[in-house]
Short mmCIF file of the C-alpha atoms (twelve columns), coordinates in Angstrom:
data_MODEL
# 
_entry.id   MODEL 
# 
loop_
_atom_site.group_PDB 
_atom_site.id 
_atom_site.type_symbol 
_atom_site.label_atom_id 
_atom_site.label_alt_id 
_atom_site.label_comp_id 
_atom_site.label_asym_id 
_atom_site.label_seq_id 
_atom_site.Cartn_x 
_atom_site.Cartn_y 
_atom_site.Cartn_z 
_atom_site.pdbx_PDB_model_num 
ATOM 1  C CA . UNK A 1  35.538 -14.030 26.523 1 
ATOM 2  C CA . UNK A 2  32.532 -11.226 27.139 1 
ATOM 3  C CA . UNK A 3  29.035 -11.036 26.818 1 
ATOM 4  C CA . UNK A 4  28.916 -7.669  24.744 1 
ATOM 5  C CA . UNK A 5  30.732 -5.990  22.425 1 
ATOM 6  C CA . UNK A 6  31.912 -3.190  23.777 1 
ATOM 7  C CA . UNK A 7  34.314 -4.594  25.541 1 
ATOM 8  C CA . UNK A 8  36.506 -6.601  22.829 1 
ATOM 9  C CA . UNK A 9  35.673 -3.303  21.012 1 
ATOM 10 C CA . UNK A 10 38.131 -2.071  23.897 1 
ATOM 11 C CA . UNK A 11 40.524 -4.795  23.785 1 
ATOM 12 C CA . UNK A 12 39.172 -7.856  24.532 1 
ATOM 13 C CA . UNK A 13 39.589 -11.039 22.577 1 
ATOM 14 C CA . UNK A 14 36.233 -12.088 21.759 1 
ATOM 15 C CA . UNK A 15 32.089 -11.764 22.562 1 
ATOM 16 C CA . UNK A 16 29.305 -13.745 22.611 1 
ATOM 17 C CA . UNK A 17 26.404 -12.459 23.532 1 
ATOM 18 C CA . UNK A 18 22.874 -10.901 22.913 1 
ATOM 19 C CA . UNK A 19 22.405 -8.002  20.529 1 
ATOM 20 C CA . UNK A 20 22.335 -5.104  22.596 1 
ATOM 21 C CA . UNK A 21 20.934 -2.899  20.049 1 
ATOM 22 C CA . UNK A 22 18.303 -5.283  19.243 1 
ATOM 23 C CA . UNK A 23 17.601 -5.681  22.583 1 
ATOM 24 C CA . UNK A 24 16.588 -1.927  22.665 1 
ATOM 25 C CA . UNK A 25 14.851 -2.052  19.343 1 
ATOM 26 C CA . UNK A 26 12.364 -4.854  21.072 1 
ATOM 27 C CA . UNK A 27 11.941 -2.686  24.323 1 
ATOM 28 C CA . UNK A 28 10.581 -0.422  22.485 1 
ATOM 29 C CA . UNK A 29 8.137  -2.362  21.115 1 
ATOM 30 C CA . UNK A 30 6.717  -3.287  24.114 1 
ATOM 31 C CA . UNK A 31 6.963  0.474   25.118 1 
ATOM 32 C CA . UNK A 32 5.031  1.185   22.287 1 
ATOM 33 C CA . UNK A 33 2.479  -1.426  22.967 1 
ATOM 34 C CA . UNK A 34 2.147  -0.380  26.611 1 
ATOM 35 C CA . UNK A 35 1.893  3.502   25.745 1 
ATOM 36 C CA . UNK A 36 -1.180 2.023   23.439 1 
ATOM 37 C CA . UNK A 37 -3.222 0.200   26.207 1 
ATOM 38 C CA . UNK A 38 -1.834 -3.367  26.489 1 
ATOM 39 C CA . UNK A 39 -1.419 -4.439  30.433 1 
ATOM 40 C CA . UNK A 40 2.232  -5.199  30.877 1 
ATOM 41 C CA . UNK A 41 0.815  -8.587  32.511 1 
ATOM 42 C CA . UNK A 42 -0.330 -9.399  29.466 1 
ATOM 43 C CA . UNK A 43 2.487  -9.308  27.374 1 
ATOM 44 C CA . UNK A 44 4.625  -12.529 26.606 1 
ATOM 45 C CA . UNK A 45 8.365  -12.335 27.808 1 
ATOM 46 C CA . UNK A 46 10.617 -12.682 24.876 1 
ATOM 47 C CA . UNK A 47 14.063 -14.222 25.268 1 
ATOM 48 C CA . UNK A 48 16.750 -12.482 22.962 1 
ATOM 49 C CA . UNK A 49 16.525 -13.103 19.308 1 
ATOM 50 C CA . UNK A 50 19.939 -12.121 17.413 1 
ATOM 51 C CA . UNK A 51 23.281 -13.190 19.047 1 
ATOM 52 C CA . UNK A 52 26.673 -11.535 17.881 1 
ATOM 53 C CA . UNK A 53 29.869 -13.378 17.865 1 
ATOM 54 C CA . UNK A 54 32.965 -10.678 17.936 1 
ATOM 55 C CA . UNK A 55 36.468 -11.597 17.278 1 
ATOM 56 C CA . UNK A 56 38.966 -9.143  18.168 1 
ATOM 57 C CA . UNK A 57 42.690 -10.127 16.078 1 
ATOM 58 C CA . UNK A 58 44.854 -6.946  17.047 1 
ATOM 59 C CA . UNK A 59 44.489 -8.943  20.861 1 
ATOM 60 C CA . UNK A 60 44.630 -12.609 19.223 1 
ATOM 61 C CA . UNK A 61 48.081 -11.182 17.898 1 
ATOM 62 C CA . UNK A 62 49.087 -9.580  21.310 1 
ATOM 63 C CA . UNK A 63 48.525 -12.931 23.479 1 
ATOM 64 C CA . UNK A 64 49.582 -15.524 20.673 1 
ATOM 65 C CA . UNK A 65 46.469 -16.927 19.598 1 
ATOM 66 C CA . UNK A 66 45.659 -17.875 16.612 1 
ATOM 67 C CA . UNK A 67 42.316 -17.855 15.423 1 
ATOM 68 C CA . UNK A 68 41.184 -20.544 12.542 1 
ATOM 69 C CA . UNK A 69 39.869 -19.316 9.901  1 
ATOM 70 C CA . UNK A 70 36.475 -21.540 9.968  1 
ATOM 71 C CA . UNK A 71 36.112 -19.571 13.678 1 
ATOM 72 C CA . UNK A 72 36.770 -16.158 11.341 1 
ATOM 73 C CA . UNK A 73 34.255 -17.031 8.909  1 
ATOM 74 C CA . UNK A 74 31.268 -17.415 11.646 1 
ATOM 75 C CA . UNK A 75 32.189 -14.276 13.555 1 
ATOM 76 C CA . UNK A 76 29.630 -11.422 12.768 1 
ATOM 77 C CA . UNK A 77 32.483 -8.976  12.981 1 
ATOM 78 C CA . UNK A 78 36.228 -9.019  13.164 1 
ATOM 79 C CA . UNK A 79 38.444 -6.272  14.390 1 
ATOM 80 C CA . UNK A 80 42.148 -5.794  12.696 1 
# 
């Protein structure tokens, strides 16, 4: 089990985990909102907002495990 992506996109078994991407997209809000005037002091910390849940099956197959299919259905992606 990982945090991010990449690495089940490597050959792990699964992620959960923040959106990294969003992550970046919401940094550069602030960046933008910094770059305008607004004191970094002043701005609210955010905790993460989208989570991803990755399911790798080509590994599932490799170890033995067998994923149910309700698990499938809530995974935001699912490598073959």
């Amino acid at each position: 089990m990982f945090e991010e992506r990449e690495f089940v996109e490597a050959g792990g078994l699964m992620s959960y985990g923040p959106s990294i991407l969003d992550n970046y997209r919401r940094a550069a809000i602030y960046v933008d909102k910094i770059l305008k005037g607004a004191k970094p002091a002043e701005l609210p910390v955010e905790q993460p907002m989208k989570f991803e849940f990755i399911i790798n099956l080509k590994t599932a197959k490799q170890i033995g495990v067998t994923i149910p299919p309700n698990v499938l259905a809530r995974a935001d992606k699912v490598i073959r």
